[in-house]
Amino acid sequence: MRYRAVHFMAGLCALSLLFFIGCEGPAGPQGPQGDKGQNGQNILTAYNLEGFKDSIQCAMCHNADTDTTYRVAAKELQYEASVHGSGAEFSQNGNTCAGCHTNEGFYERYSRGFSNETFTLNAPSGPMCYQNYPDATRPGCFTCHAPHKRGNFTVRDSTAVNIFTLVGGQTASVWNSTVSSNLCVKCHQPRMTSTPFTSSPKSWQPDPSKTQATDTAKIYTARWNNHVSGEPTQTLLGTGGVEIAGNLSYTDSYHATLIKNGTLGCPDCHMATVKSGNQNGGHTFAVRYLAEGSTSPSYNVNGCNVTGCHPGLAASGTDAHWGMRATIIAKIAELGKLMMDTTITQKWSLPQSGKAVPWVTVTTSTVIGDSSWAANASTTNPLVITPAFKAGALWNLQQVQYEKSHGMHNYKYVLALLQNSIDELRK
Ligand code: HEC
Ligand code: HEC
Ligand code: HEC
Ligand code: HEC
Ligand code: HEC
């Protein structure tokens, strides 16, 4: 905190010299336009070149004594405790990554217009920047808001987002829910630039309709999945998994209905009223959190606990909601164990060096829901699965793992993915 205070004062001095006149007096004539960068891009950073709104009062936000509206100081404290605030992997600053991992890259996408982002299977496309950002900063207040330019904390962008899918036969969905959730999914969407299908050799694209004995899936990478960033969003929309036919139908929980009618978004649950301290709710974006000094998770269910949703929901326990979560954790472990059981996997895949192989490796010692699963595949040792659609079980395990809510985002869809995958492998 001391670092920030010193940094802020230095910046404030420099900026007040630059902007003092702009803040107090009439605006001067407009200066010449800056040079255009390569490919017609304007290279701006979110901080300085957006300017200040006329007659903005700095103390509204920069003096905790007078800031009783925004409570910026408290938001900063919460933000420091968030995964975003701890860096959001901002070292991922190349042109295919910076658009979501850095403040500067996100601002470039914003300047260019999110609606111009398109996706082509097998080509680098989607949420990309045109340049790398070696001098990047983490996403911060100015990534999501434009407080200086607007003089308030409205979200920077709230347009709808196409959510693509890598599963054959599925079409893109549209996320168009609450204003602020449309901002979240600008980054929390599948990243389509370095997919398993653009690398060489290309892995099989999952497709539940490939059920013939002649349909073979070849998987060449341990990261045969949606690449971590978009699974919660897809799950909330009831898409993104390999929908293997089975006993459970692919229906959605009521969360998906509320999202599709525009009344529920990520912040409703992830930015709920803070319980206490700076570890949960608000700008920590955390539902699950570690309370100060504790090593087991606690939950902020203030977002669930509202009229019309789950009034009276306990923050832990064994009621129907927590019971469903426990069921899903158990199903994840069951599916993972099946794929590590070579008496099962040998029925559906080719041996490697004469030996039956497990389909997944697990990176923690215990086989529990929170284990990290990866496909047991590489360019030299691909997994070869027949009939191909059974490989969907492997896709689904990872889809659910990276959905990260233990089914709470959309338990009906998640349960169907898991149960039908389990039943299919047991055949
Ligand atoms: C509507 C709220 C708001 C107003 C009004 C506002 N700012 Fe800011 N300003 C912010 C926020 C939020 C940050 C980012 C703080 C952070 O990163 O933690 C910021 C950051 C800054 C920084 C950079 C500090 C750093 O840590 O790098 C400077 C300098 C600054 N503001 C100057 C000003 C000046 C000068 C004015 C008045 C002309 C002003 N601000 C008015 C919200 C505001
Ligand atoms: C500028 C892009 C961007 C925006 C906008 C954004 N996020 Fe994130 N978010 C990220 C990145 C990148 C990470 C991963 C950071 C890491 O793993 O270090 C992340 C991480 C998270 C996490 C923690 C994940 C974990 O594994 O614990 C949550 C929760 C989250 N974001 C929620 C939200 C919500 C809610 C919103 C909208 C209010 C939002 N994010 C908007 C980029 C963004
Ligand atoms: C569409 C936006 C987007 C793009 C583009 C993107 N990421 Fe991410 N990335 C995210 C989000 C959001 C998360 C956090 C997801 C979560 O926790 O649910 C994340 C998480 C991560 C993580 C930490 C989590 C983990 O388990 O792997 C790494 C590492 C990462 N990304 C690397 C990259 C790299 C490397 C690139 C470029 C090749 C990249 N990302 C491109 C949005 C993006
Ligand atoms: C990842 C995106 C994101 C980042 C980063 C972010 N915010 Fe926000 N902020 C939001 C969203 C979304 C809302 C609206 C919340 C809602 O709909 O309940 C919001 C609301 C606010 C509000 C008004 C509502 C309230 O809670 O009083 C303030 C003030 C605010 N943010 C300040 C900040 C400050 C200061 C920072 C930097 C420390 C920051 N924000 C960083 C997404 C973000
Ligand atoms: C209906 C409430 C709800 C909505 C809406 C929701 N989430 Fe969640 N999310 C949860 C709950 C509850 C958990 C924690 C479950 C657990 O720990 O078992 C969670 C967990 C997560 C996690 C894992 C990290 C963490 O904090 O535990 C990420 C990442 C995440 N959600 C992202 C999102 C994104 C992105 C959106 C919007 C596209 C979203 N969520 C919308 C309830 C919600």
PDB file of C-alpha atoms in Angstrom, residues 96-234:
ATOM      1  CA  THR A  96      -2.798 -13.705 -28.885  1.00  0.00           C
ATOM      2  CA  CYS A  97      -2.959 -13.385 -25.095  1.00  0.00           C
ATOM      3  CA  ALA A  98      -2.675  -9.700 -24.150  1.00  0.00           C
ATOM      4  CA  GLY A  99      -6.256  -8.900 -25.127  1.00  0.00           C
ATOM      5  CA  CYS A 100      -7.505 -10.524 -21.946  1.00  0.00           C
ATOM      6  CA  HIS A 101      -4.433 -10.687 -19.739  1.00  0.00           C
ATOM      7  CA  THR A 102      -3.304  -7.072 -19.852  1.00  0.00           C
ATOM      8  CA  ASN A 103      -4.878  -3.664 -19.411  1.00  0.00           C
ATOM      9  CA  GLU A 104      -3.205  -2.397 -22.586  1.00  0.00           C
ATOM     10  CA  GLY A 105      -4.296  -5.319 -24.748  1.00  0.00           C
ATOM     11  CA  PHE A 106      -7.885  -5.092 -23.570  1.00  0.00           C
ATOM     12  CA  TYR A 107      -7.866  -1.398 -24.321  1.00  0.00           C
ATOM     13  CA  GLU A 108      -6.637  -2.093 -27.842  1.00  0.00           C
ATOM     14  CA  ARG A 109      -9.534  -4.473 -28.406  1.00  0.00           C
ATOM     15  CA  TYR A 110     -11.932  -1.903 -27.014  1.00  0.00           C
ATOM     16  CA  SER A 111     -10.550   0.834 -29.287  1.00  0.00           C
ATOM     17  CA  ARG A 112     -10.809  -1.359 -32.304  1.00  0.00           C
ATOM     18  CA  GLY A 113     -14.338  -2.439 -31.441  1.00  0.00           C
ATOM     19  CA  PHE A 114     -15.206  -5.821 -29.954  1.00  0.00           C
ATOM     20  CA  SER A 115     -17.894  -6.342 -32.560  1.00  0.00           C
ATOM     21  CA  ASN A 116     -15.180  -6.662 -35.232  1.00  0.00           C
ATOM     22  CA  GLU A 117     -13.798  -9.793 -33.595  1.00  0.00           C
ATOM     23  CA  THR A 118     -14.615 -12.873 -35.591  1.00  0.00           C
ATOM     24  CA  PHE A 119     -13.684 -16.503 -35.313  1.00  0.00           C
ATOM     25  CA  THR A 120     -12.557 -18.927 -37.993  1.00  0.00           C
ATOM     26  CA  LEU A 121     -11.872 -22.522 -37.071  1.00  0.00           C
ATOM     27  CA  ASN A 122      -8.269 -23.538 -37.743  1.00  0.00           C
ATOM     28  CA  ALA A 123      -6.995 -19.974 -38.062  1.00  0.00           C
ATOM     29  CA  PRO A 124      -5.693 -17.544 -35.472  1.00  0.00           C
ATOM     30  CA  SER A 125      -8.750 -15.403 -34.825  1.00  0.00           C
ATOM     31  CA  GLY A 126     -11.059 -14.296 -32.059  1.00  0.00           C
ATOM     32  CA  PRO A 127     -10.090 -11.894 -29.277  1.00  0.00           C
ATOM     33  CA  MET A 128      -6.628 -10.974 -30.577  1.00  0.00           C
ATOM     34  CA  CYS A 129      -4.437  -7.888 -30.479  1.00  0.00           C
ATOM     35  CA  TYR A 130      -2.353  -6.661 -33.405  1.00  0.00           C
ATOM     36  CA  GLN A 131       0.759  -6.237 -31.314  1.00  0.00           C
ATOM     37  CA  ASN A 132       2.633  -7.587 -28.307  1.00  0.00           C
ATOM     38  CA  TYR A 133       2.754  -5.576 -25.085  1.00  0.00           C
ATOM     39  CA  PRO A 134       6.165  -6.051 -23.484  1.00  0.00           C
ATOM     40  CA  ASP A 135       5.491  -3.151 -21.090  1.00  0.00           C
ATOM     41  CA  ALA A 136       2.126  -4.339 -19.944  1.00  0.00           C
ATOM     42  CA  THR A 137       0.210  -3.814 -16.738  1.00  0.00           C
ATOM     43  CA  ARG A 138      -2.340  -6.075 -15.092  1.00  0.00           C
ATOM     44  CA  PRO A 139      -6.015  -5.451 -15.719  1.00  0.00           C
ATOM     45  CA  GLY A 140      -7.113  -2.713 -13.323  1.00  0.00           C
ATOM     46  CA  CYS A 141      -9.748  -0.070 -12.682  1.00  0.00           C
ATOM     47  CA  PHE A 142      -9.198   1.515 -16.105  1.00  0.00           C
ATOM     48  CA  THR A 143      -9.603  -1.802 -17.899  1.00  0.00           C
ATOM     49  CA  CYS A 144     -13.221  -2.160 -16.880  1.00  0.00           C
ATOM     50  CA  HIS A 145     -14.111   1.484 -16.222  1.00  0.00           C
ATOM     51  CA  ALA A 146     -13.145   4.862 -17.694  1.00  0.00           C
ATOM     52  CA  PRO A 147     -13.327   6.928 -14.484  1.00  0.00           C
ATOM     53  CA  HIS A 148     -11.300   9.884 -15.734  1.00  0.00           C
ATOM     54  CA  LYS A 149     -12.983  10.225 -19.096  1.00  0.00           C
ATOM     55  CA  ARG A 150     -16.495   9.643 -17.774  1.00  0.00           C
ATOM     56  CA  GLY A 151     -16.161  10.796 -14.199  1.00  0.00           C
ATOM     57  CA  ASN A 152     -17.967   7.685 -12.998  1.00  0.00           C
ATOM     58  CA  PHE A 153     -17.672   3.908 -12.758  1.00  0.00           C
ATOM     59  CA  THR A 154     -19.938   2.700 -15.521  1.00  0.00           C
ATOM     60  CA  VAL A 155     -18.485  -0.337 -17.249  1.00  0.00           C
ATOM     61  CA  ARG A 156     -16.329   0.447 -20.255  1.00  0.00           C
ATOM     62  CA  ASP A 157     -18.243  -1.771 -22.640  1.00  0.00           C
ATOM     63  CA  SER A 158     -21.458  -3.700 -22.373  1.00  0.00           C
ATOM     64  CA  THR A 159     -22.151  -5.060 -25.834  1.00  0.00           C
ATOM     65  CA  ALA A 160     -23.187  -8.670 -26.419  1.00  0.00           C
ATOM     66  CA  VAL A 161     -20.508 -11.304 -27.069  1.00  0.00           C
ATOM     67  CA  ASN A 162     -20.496 -14.298 -29.402  1.00  0.00           C
ATOM     68  CA  ILE A 163     -19.458 -17.372 -27.472  1.00  0.00           C
ATOM     69  CA  PHE A 164     -17.878 -19.840 -29.852  1.00  0.00           C
ATOM     70  CA  THR A 165     -17.578 -23.556 -29.376  1.00  0.00           C
ATOM     71  CA  LEU A 166     -15.035 -26.058 -30.559  1.00  0.00           C
ATOM     72  CA  VAL A 167     -17.470 -28.955 -30.529  1.00  0.00           C
ATOM     73  CA  GLY A 168     -18.540 -30.184 -33.940  1.00  0.00           C
ATOM     74  CA  GLY A 169     -22.226 -29.704 -34.667  1.00  0.00           C
ATOM     75  CA  GLN A 170     -22.659 -26.950 -32.057  1.00  0.00           C
ATOM     76  CA  THR A 171     -23.228 -23.376 -33.169  1.00  0.00           C
ATOM     77  CA  ALA A 172     -22.012 -20.212 -31.470  1.00  0.00           C
ATOM     78  CA  SER A 173     -24.229 -18.799 -28.732  1.00  0.00           C
ATOM     79  CA  VAL A 174     -24.641 -15.190 -27.759  1.00  0.00           C
ATOM     80  CA  TRP A 175     -24.036 -13.868 -24.264  1.00  0.00           C
ATOM     81  CA  ASN A 176     -26.271 -10.847 -23.867  1.00  0.00           C
ATOM     82  CA  SER A 177     -27.292 -10.567 -20.246  1.00  0.00           C
ATOM     83  CA  THR A 178     -26.790  -7.880 -17.627  1.00  0.00           C
ATOM     84  CA  VAL A 179     -24.742  -4.840 -18.625  1.00  0.00           C
ATOM     85  CA  SER A 180     -21.828  -5.713 -16.362  1.00  0.00           C
ATOM     86  CA  SER A 181     -21.766  -9.428 -17.225  1.00  0.00           C
ATOM     87  CA  ASN A 182     -21.352  -8.504 -20.888  1.00  0.00           C
ATOM     88  CA  LEU A 183     -18.102  -6.909 -19.812  1.00  0.00           C
ATOM     89  CA  CYS A 184     -16.872 -10.004 -17.945  1.00  0.00           C
ATOM     90  CA  VAL A 185     -17.387 -12.284 -20.916  1.00  0.00           C
ATOM     91  CA  LYS A 186     -15.266 -10.063 -23.164  1.00  0.00           C
ATOM     92  CA  CYS A 187     -12.419 -11.942 -21.438  1.00  0.00           C
ATOM     93  CA  HIS A 188     -14.180 -14.921 -19.899  1.00  0.00           C
ATOM     94  CA  GLN A 189     -14.912 -16.417 -23.300  1.00  0.00           C
ATOM     95  CA  PRO A 190     -13.174 -19.310 -25.000  1.00  0.00           C
ATOM     96  CA  ARG A 191      -9.934 -18.164 -26.552  1.00  0.00           C
ATOM     97  CA  MET A 192      -9.805 -19.523 -30.023  1.00  0.00           C
ATOM     98  CA  THR A 193      -6.306 -18.623 -31.104  1.00  0.00           C
ATOM     99  CA  SER A 194      -4.136 -21.548 -30.056  1.00  0.00           C
ATOM    100  CA  THR A 195      -6.584 -24.366 -30.099  1.00  0.00           C
ATOM    101  CA  PRO A 196      -5.723 -28.061 -30.294  1.00  0.00           C
ATOM    102  CA  PHE A 197      -6.814 -27.888 -33.906  1.00  0.00           C
ATOM    103  CA  THR A 198      -4.537 -25.115 -35.109  1.00  0.00           C
ATOM    104  CA  SER A 199      -1.363 -26.757 -33.850  1.00  0.00           C
ATOM    105  CA  SER A 200       0.444 -29.390 -35.833  1.00  0.00           C
ATOM    106  CA  PRO A 201      -0.413 -32.239 -35.871  1.00  0.00           C
ATOM    107  CA  LYS A 202      -4.039 -31.267 -35.523  1.00  0.00           C
ATOM    108  CA  SER A 203      -6.070 -33.149 -32.962  1.00  0.00           C
ATOM    109  CA  TRP A 204      -9.516 -34.521 -33.661  1.00  0.00           C
ATOM    110  CA  GLN A 205     -12.313 -32.007 -33.241  1.00  0.00           C
ATOM    111  CA  PRO A 206     -14.796 -33.460 -30.744  1.00  0.00           C
ATOM    112  CA  ASP A 207     -18.104 -34.396 -32.308  1.00  0.00           C
ATOM    113  CA  PRO A 208     -20.763 -36.514 -30.598  1.00  0.00           C
ATOM    114  CA  SER A 209     -22.146 -37.688 -33.944  1.00  0.00           C
ATOM    115  CA  LYS A 210     -19.011 -39.692 -34.833  1.00  0.00           C
ATOM    116  CA  THR A 211     -20.257 -42.982 -33.445  1.00  0.00           C
ATOM    117  CA  GLN A 212     -19.249 -45.442 -36.192  1.00  0.00           C
ATOM    118  CA  ALA A 213     -16.568 -48.087 -35.633  1.00  0.00           C
ATOM    119  CA  THR A 214     -14.655 -46.428 -38.477  1.00  0.00           C
ATOM    120  CA  ASP A 215     -14.621 -43.018 -36.742  1.00  0.00           C
ATOM    121  CA  THR A 216     -11.287 -42.577 -34.997  1.00  0.00           C
ATOM    122  CA  ALA A 217     -10.194 -39.728 -32.729  1.00  0.00           C
ATOM    123  CA  LYS A 218      -6.503 -38.843 -32.572  1.00  0.00           C
ATOM    124  CA  ILE A 219      -5.461 -36.531 -29.772  1.00  0.00           C
ATOM    125  CA  TYR A 220      -1.958 -35.081 -29.833  1.00  0.00           C
ATOM    126  CA  THR A 221      -1.945 -32.716 -26.895  1.00  0.00           C
ATOM    127  CA  ALA A 222      -2.385 -32.806 -23.147  1.00  0.00           C
ATOM    128  CA  ARG A 223      -4.402 -29.594 -23.467  1.00  0.00           C
ATOM    129  CA  TRP A 224      -7.207 -31.031 -25.568  1.00  0.00           C
ATOM    130  CA  ASN A 225      -9.809 -28.686 -24.164  1.00  0.00           C
ATOM    131  CA  ASN A 226     -11.348 -25.245 -24.489  1.00  0.00           C
ATOM    132  CA  HIS A 227      -8.227 -23.689 -23.011  1.00  0.00           C
ATOM    133  CA  VAL A 228      -9.424 -22.582 -19.614  1.00  0.00           C
ATOM    134  CA  SER A 229     -10.864 -19.139 -20.272  1.00  0.00           C
ATOM    135  CA  GLY A 230     -14.464 -19.715 -21.368  1.00  0.00           C
ATOM    136  CA  GLU A 231     -15.854 -22.798 -19.688  1.00  0.00           C
ATOM    137  CA  PRO A 232     -17.876 -21.024 -16.969  1.00  0.00           C
ATOM    138  CA  THR A 233     -19.538 -18.872 -19.619  1.00  0.00           C
ATOM    139  CA  GLN A 234     -20.307 -21.765 -21.924  1.00  0.00           C
TER     140      GLN A 234
END
